[in-house]
Amino acid sequence: KTTASEAEFVLIDDQNQEVYLTTLTLDNTNGIVQLNVPETVPLTMGKQYKWFFVLVCDPQERSRDHWVQGILERTELSPELALNLEQEQNTLEQAKLYADALIWQETLSTIAQLRDSEPQAWVDLIKSVGLEAIANKPFVNCCTASN
């Protein structure tokens, strides 16, 4: 639980240059926040970017911020995967195809679409990556992003 009223999502390239920054206004709702990087952000295919999600705990003393980080890489679908996805009508099976190809973002967003109808699929996915603590947290439409 946090009292932060603001968060930042930042993408940094391999030259430590900021590629994207958005600030989110939080409303103190507990749950999972969904973020999308706009299509207009120029991410190079096959290049890795560091991402940071930062809770701004004290705007005057940023050393108090809490944050998580990860790596994002834009990948091109193989022709075989693209064909399999096109032919597969079942959304859960599409998510499995993405997971087998290690395309985490698409796996996550596809399973998230099914959370109400296939709640166990969501829980299983989240637990499989060690995030049991948030498996049953609600999605929240808490935030207003500004670039």
Coordinates of N, CA and C in Angstrom, one line a residue:
K1 N 0.9 -1.2 0.0 CA 0.0 0.0 0.0 C 0.9 1.2 0.0
T2 N 0.5 2.2 -0.8 CA 1.2 3.5 -0.9 C 0.3 4.7 -0.7
T3 N 0.9 5.7 -0.4 CA 0.2 7.0 -0.4 C 0.6 7.9 -1.5
A4 N 1.4 7.3 -2.4 CA 1.9 8.1 -3.6 C 0.7 8.5 -4.4
S5 N 0.7 9.7 -4.9 CA -0.4 10.2 -5.7 C 0.0 10.3 -7.2
E6 N 1.3 9.9 -7.4 CA 1.8 10.0 -8.8 C 2.8 8.9 -9.0
A7 N 2.8 8.4 -10.3 CA 3.8 7.4 -10.7 C 4.3 7.8 -12.0
E8 N 5.5 7.3 -12.4 CA 6.1 7.5 -13.7 C 6.4 6.1 -14.3
F9 N 6.2 6.1 -15.6 CA 6.7 5.0 -16.4 C 7.7 5.5 -17.4
V10 N 8.9 4.9 -17.4 CA 10.0 5.4 -18.2 C 10.6 4.3 -19.0
L11 N 10.9 4.5 -20.3 CA 11.7 3.6 -21.2 C 13.0 4.3 -21.5
I12 N 14.1 3.5 -21.3 CA 15.4 4.0 -21.6 C 16.1 3.1 -22.6
D13 N 16.8 3.6 -23.6 CA 17.4 2.8 -24.6 C 18.8 2.3 -24.1
D14 N 19.5 1.6 -25.0 CA 20.8 1.1 -24.6 C 21.9 2.1 -24.5
Q15 N 21.6 3.4 -24.9 CA 22.5 4.5 -24.7 C 22.1 5.4 -23.5
N16 N 21.3 4.8 -22.7 CA 20.7 5.5 -21.5 C 20.0 6.8 -21.8
Q17 N 19.4 6.8 -23.0 CA 18.6 7.9 -23.5 C 17.1 7.6 -23.2
E18 N 16.4 8.6 -22.7 CA 15.0 8.4 -22.4 C 14.2 8.4 -23.7
V19 N 13.5 7.3 -23.9 CA 12.7 7.1 -25.2 C 11.2 7.5 -24.9
Y20 N 10.8 7.3 -23.7 CA 9.4 7.5 -23.4 C 9.2 7.7 -21.9
L21 N 8.4 8.7 -21.6 CA 8.1 9.0 -20.1 C 6.7 9.4 -20.1
T22 N 5.9 8.8 -19.2 CA 4.6 9.2 -18.9 C 4.4 9.3 -17.4
T23 N 3.6 10.3 -17.0 CA 3.3 10.5 -15.6 C 1.9 10.1 -15.4
L24 N 1.6 9.3 -14.3 CA 0.3 8.9 -14.0 C -0.2 9.5 -12.7
T25 N -1.4 10.0 -12.7 CA -2.0 10.5 -11.4 C -2.7 9.3 -10.8
L26 N -2.4 8.9 -9.6 CA -3.0 7.8 -8.9 C -4.1 8.3 -8.0
D27 N -5.1 7.4 -7.8 CA -6.2 7.8 -7.0 C -6.4 6.9 -5.7
N28 N -5.3 6.3 -5.3 CA -5.3 5.4 -4.1 C -6.1 4.2 -4.2
T29 N -6.4 3.7 -5.4 CA -7.1 2.5 -5.6 C -6.1 1.3 -5.6
N30 N -6.4 0.3 -4.8 CA -5.5 -0.9 -4.8 C -5.8 -1.8 -5.9
G31 N -4.8 -2.2 -6.6 CA -4.9 -3.2 -7.7 C -3.8 -3.1 -8.8
I32 N -4.1 -3.7 -9.9 CA -3.2 -3.8 -11.0 C -3.4 -2.7 -12.0
V33 N -2.4 -1.9 -12.4 CA -2.5 -0.9 -13.3 C -2.0 -1.4 -14.7
Q34 N -2.8 -1.1 -15.7 CA -2.4 -1.5 -17.1 C -1.8 -0.3 -17.8
L35 N -0.6 -0.4 -18.4 CA 0.0 0.7 -19.2 C 0.2 0.2 -20.6
N36 N 0.1 1.0 -21.5 CA 0.4 0.7 -22.9 C 1.3 1.8 -23.5
V37 N 2.4 1.4 -24.1 CA 3.3 2.3 -24.8 C 2.6 2.7 -26.1
P38 N 2.4 4.0 -26.4 CA 1.8 4.4 -27.6 C 2.5 3.9 -28.9
E39 N 1.8 3.6 -29.9 CA 2.3 3.2 -31.2 C 3.3 4.2 -31.8
T40 N 3.2 5.4 -31.4 CA 4.1 6.5 -31.9 C 5.5 6.5 -31.3
V41 N 5.7 5.7 -30.2 CA 7.0 5.6 -29.6 C 7.9 4.7 -30.5
P42 N 9.0 5.3 -31.0 CA 9.8 4.5 -31.9 C 10.7 3.5 -31.3
L43 N 10.2 2.3 -31.2 CA 11.0 1.2 -30.6 C 11.5 0.3 -31.8
T44 N 12.8 0.2 -31.8 CA 13.5 -0.6 -32.8 C 13.3 -2.1 -32.6
M45 N 13.0 -2.8 -33.7 CA 12.8 -4.2 -33.7 C 14.1 -4.9 -33.2
G46 N 14.0 -5.8 -32.2 CA 15.2 -6.5 -31.7 C 16.0 -5.8 -30.7
K47 N 15.7 -4.5 -30.4 CA 16.5 -3.8 -29.5 C 15.9 -3.8 -28.1
Q48 N 16.7 -3.9 -27.1 CA 16.2 -4.0 -25.7 C 16.2 -2.6 -25.1
Y49 N 15.2 -2.4 -24.3 CA 15.0 -1.1 -23.6 C 14.7 -1.5 -22.1
K50 N 15.3 -0.7 -21.2 CA 14.9 -0.8 -19.8 C 13.7 0.0 -19.5
W51 N 12.8 -0.6 -18.7 CA 11.6 0.2 -18.2 C 11.7 0.3 -16.7
F52 N 11.1 1.4 -16.3 CA 11.0 1.6 -14.8 C 9.6 2.1 -14.5
F53 N 9.0 1.5 -13.5 CA 7.7 2.0 -13.0 C 8.0 2.5 -11.6
V54 N 7.8 3.8 -11.4 CA 8.2 4.5 -10.2 C 7.1 5.1 -9.5
L55 N 6.9 4.8 -8.2 CA 5.9 5.4 -7.3 C 6.6 6.7 -6.7
V56 N 6.1 7.8 -7.0 CA 6.7 9.1 -6.5 C 6.2 9.3 -5.1
C57 N 6.9 8.9 -4.1 CA 6.5 9.0 -2.7 C 6.6 10.3 -2.1
D58 N 7.6 11.1 -2.6 CA 7.8 12.4 -2.1 C 8.5 13.2 -3.2
P59 N 7.7 14.1 -3.9 CA 8.3 14.8 -5.1 C 9.5 15.7 -4.7
Q60 N 9.6 16.1 -3.5 CA 10.8 16.9 -3.1 C 12.0 16.1 -2.7
E61 N 11.8 14.8 -2.4 CA 12.9 13.9 -2.0 C 12.7 12.6 -2.8
R62 N 13.2 12.6 -4.0 CA 13.0 11.4 -4.9 C 13.7 10.2 -4.5
S63 N 14.6 10.3 -3.5 CA 15.3 9.1 -3.0 C 14.3 8.2 -2.3
R64 N 13.2 8.7 -1.9 CA 12.2 7.9 -1.2 C 11.2 7.1 -2.1
D65 N 11.4 7.3 -3.4 CA 10.6 6.6 -4.4 C 10.7 5.1 -4.3
H66 N 9.7 4.4 -4.7 CA 9.7 3.0 -4.8 C 9.6 2.6 -6.3
W67 N 10.3 1.6 -6.7 CA 10.3 1.4 -8.2 C 10.6 -0.1 -8.5
V68 N 10.1 -0.5 -9.7 CA 10.5 -1.8 -10.2 C 11.0 -1.5 -11.6
Q69 N 11.7 -2.5 -12.1 CA 12.3 -2.3 -13.5 C 12.3 -3.7 -14.2
G70 N 12.4 -3.6 -15.5 CA 12.5 -4.8 -16.3 C 13.1 -4.4 -17.7
I71 N 13.0 -5.4 -18.6 CA 13.5 -5.2 -19.9 C 12.4 -5.5 -20.9
L72 N 12.3 -4.6 -21.9 CA 11.3 -4.7 -22.9 C 12.1 -4.8 -24.3
E73 N 11.6 -5.7 -25.1 CA 12.2 -5.9 -26.4 C 11.1 -6.1 -27.5
R74 N 11.1 -5.2 -28.4 CA 10.1 -5.3 -29.5 C 10.6 -6.4 -30.4
T75 N 9.7 -7.4 -30.7 CA 10.1 -8.6 -31.5 C 9.1 -8.7 -32.6
E76 N 9.6 -9.2 -33.7 CA 8.8 -9.5 -34.9 C 8.3 -11.0 -34.8
L77 N 7.0 -11.2 -35.1 CA 6.5 -12.5 -35.0 C 7.1 -13.3 -36.2
S78 N 7.4 -14.5 -35.9 CA 7.9 -15.4 -37.0 C 6.7 -15.7 -37.9
P79 N 6.9 -16.0 -39.2 CA 5.8 -16.3 -40.1 C 5.0 -17.4 -39.6
E80 N 5.6 -18.4 -39.0 CA 4.9 -19.6 -38.4 C 3.9 -19.2 -37.3
L81 N 4.5 -18.4 -36.3 CA 3.6 -17.9 -35.2 C 2.5 -17.0 -35.7
A82 N 2.8 -16.2 -36.6 CA 1.7 -15.3 -37.2 C 0.6 -16.1 -37.8
L83 N 1.0 -17.1 -38.6 CA 0.0 -18.0 -39.2 C -0.8 -18.8 -38.1
N84 N -0.1 -19.3 -37.1 CA -0.8 -20.1 -36.1 C -1.8 -19.2 -35.3
L85 N -1.4 -17.9 -35.0 CA -2.3 -17.0 -34.3 C -3.5 -16.7 -35.2
E86 N -3.2 -16.5 -36.5 CA -4.3 -16.1 -37.4 C -5.4 -17.3 -37.5
Q87 N -4.9 -18.5 -37.4 CA -5.7 -19.7 -37.6 C -6.4 -20.1 -36.3
E88 N -5.8 -19.7 -35.1 CA -6.4 -20.0 -33.8 C -7.5 -19.0 -33.4
Q89 N -8.7 -19.5 -33.2 CA -9.8 -18.7 -32.9 C -10.0 -18.5 -31.3
N90 N -9.4 -19.5 -30.6 CA -9.6 -19.5 -29.2 C -8.5 -18.6 -28.5
T91 N -9.0 -17.6 -27.8 CA -8.1 -16.6 -27.2 C -7.2 -17.2 -26.2
L92 N -7.6 -18.2 -25.4 CA -6.7 -18.8 -24.5 C -5.6 -19.5 -25.2
E93 N -5.9 -20.2 -26.3 CA -4.9 -20.9 -27.1 C -3.9 -19.9 -27.7
Q94 N -4.5 -18.7 -28.1 CA -3.6 -17.7 -28.7 C -2.6 -17.3 -27.6
A95 N -3.1 -17.1 -26.4 CA -2.2 -16.7 -25.3 C -1.1 -17.8 -25.1
K96 N -1.5 -19.0 -25.2 CA -0.5 -20.1 -25.0 C 0.6 -20.0 -26.1
L97 N 0.1 -19.7 -27.4 CA 1.1 -19.6 -28.5 C 2.1 -18.5 -28.2
Y98 N 1.6 -17.3 -27.7 CA 2.5 -16.2 -27.3 C 3.5 -16.6 -26.2
A99 N 2.9 -17.4 -25.2 CA 3.8 -17.8 -24.1 C 4.8 -18.8 -24.6
D100 N 4.5 -19.7 -25.4 CA 5.5 -20.6 -26.0 C 6.6 -19.9 -26.7
A101 N 6.2 -18.8 -27.3 CA 7.2 -18.0 -28.1 C 7.9 -17.0 -27.2
L102 N 7.6 -17.0 -25.9 CA 8.3 -16.1 -24.9 C 8.0 -14.6 -25.2
I103 N 6.8 -14.4 -25.7 CA 6.3 -13.0 -25.9 C 5.4 -12.6 -24.8
W104 N 6.0 -12.1 -23.7 CA 5.3 -11.9 -22.4 C 4.2 -10.9 -22.5
Q105 N 4.4 -9.7 -23.1 CA 3.4 -8.7 -23.1 C 2.1 -9.1 -23.8
E106 N 2.3 -9.8 -24.9 CA 1.1 -10.3 -25.6 C 0.4 -11.4 -24.8
T107 N 1.2 -12.3 -24.2 CA 0.6 -13.3 -23.3 C -0.2 -12.7 -22.2
L108 N 0.4 -11.7 -21.6 CA -0.2 -11.1 -20.4 C -1.5 -10.3 -20.8
S109 N -1.4 -9.6 -21.9 CA -2.6 -8.8 -22.3 C -3.7 -9.7 -22.8
T110 N -3.4 -10.8 -23.5 CA -4.4 -11.7 -24.0 C -5.1 -12.4 -22.9
I111 N -4.3 -12.9 -21.9 CA -4.9 -13.6 -20.7 C -5.7 -12.6 -19.9
A112 N -5.3 -11.3 -19.8 CA -6.0 -10.3 -19.1 C -7.4 -10.1 -19.7
Q113 N -7.5 -10.2 -21.0 CA -8.8 -10.1 -21.6 C -9.8 -11.2 -21.2
L114 N -9.2 -12.3 -20.8 CA -10.0 -13.5 -20.4 C -10.2 -13.6 -18.9
R115 N -9.8 -12.6 -18.1 CA -9.7 -12.8 -16.7 C -11.1 -13.1 -16.1
D116 N -12.2 -12.4 -16.6 CA -13.5 -12.7 -16.1 C -14.0 -14.1 -16.5
S117 N -13.8 -14.5 -17.7 CA -14.3 -15.8 -18.2 C -13.4 -17.0 -17.9
E118 N -12.1 -16.7 -17.7 CA -11.1 -17.8 -17.4 C -10.2 -17.3 -16.3
P119 N -10.8 -17.1 -15.1 CA -10.0 -16.6 -14.0 C -8.8 -17.5 -13.6
Q120 N -8.9 -18.8 -13.7 CA -7.8 -19.6 -13.3 C -6.6 -19.5 -14.3
A121 N -6.9 -19.2 -15.5 CA -5.8 -19.0 -16.5 C -4.9 -17.8 -16.1
W122 N -5.6 -16.8 -15.6 CA -4.9 -15.6 -15.2 C -4.1 -15.9 -13.9
V123 N -4.7 -16.6 -13.0 CA -4.0 -16.9 -11.7 C -2.8 -17.8 -12.0
D124 N -3.0 -18.8 -12.8 CA -1.9 -19.7 -13.2 C -0.7 -19.0 -13.8
L125 N -1.0 -18.1 -14.7 CA 0.0 -17.3 -15.4 C 0.8 -16.4 -14.4
I126 N 0.1 -15.7 -13.6 CA 0.7 -14.8 -12.6 C 1.5 -15.6 -11.6
K127 N 1.0 -16.7 -11.1 CA 1.8 -17.6 -10.2 C 3.0 -18.2 -10.8
S128 N 2.9 -18.5 -12.1 CA 4.1 -19.1 -12.8 C 5.3 -18.2 -12.9
V129 N 5.1 -16.9 -12.7 CA 6.2 -16.0 -12.7 C 6.5 -15.4 -11.3
G130 N 6.0 -16.1 -10.3 CA 6.3 -15.7 -8.9 C 5.5 -14.5 -8.3
L131 N 4.4 -14.2 -8.9 CA 3.7 -13.0 -8.5 C 2.3 -13.3 -7.8
E132 N 2.4 -14.4 -7.0 CA 1.2 -14.9 -6.3 C 0.5 -13.8 -5.5
A133 N 1.2 -12.9 -5.0 CA 0.7 -11.8 -4.1 C -0.3 -10.9 -4.9
I134 N -0.2 -10.8 -6.2 CA -1.1 -10.0 -7.0 C -2.1 -10.8 -7.8
A135 N -2.1 -12.1 -7.8 CA -2.9 -12.9 -8.7 C -4.4 -12.6 -8.6
N136 N -4.8 -12.3 -7.4 CA -6.3 -12.0 -7.2 C -6.6 -10.5 -7.0
K137 N -5.6 -9.6 -7.3 CA -5.9 -8.2 -7.2 C -6.7 -7.8 -8.4
P138 N -7.6 -6.8 -8.2 CA -8.4 -6.3 -9.3 C -7.6 -5.4 -10.3
F139 N -8.0 -5.4 -11.5 CA -7.5 -4.4 -12.5 C -8.2 -3.1 -12.1
V140 N -7.5 -2.0 -12.1 CA -8.1 -0.7 -11.7 C -7.9 0.3 -12.9
N141 N -8.9 1.1 -13.1 CA -8.8 2.2 -14.0 C -8.6 3.4 -13.2
C142 N -7.4 3.4 -12.6 CA -7.2 4.5 -11.6 C -6.5 5.7 -12.1
C143 N -5.9 5.6 -13.3 CA -4.9 6.5 -13.6 C -5.1 7.4 -14.8
T144 N -4.7 8.6 -14.7 CA -4.7 9.5 -15.9 C -3.3 9.7 -16.3
A145 N -2.9 9.3 -17.5 CA -1.5 9.5 -18.0 C -1.4 10.8 -18.7
S146 N -0.2 11.4 -18.5 CA 0.1 12.6 -19.2 C 1.6 12.5 -19.7
N147 N 1.8 12.8 -20.9 CA 3.1 12.7 -21.5 C 3.9 14.0 -21.5

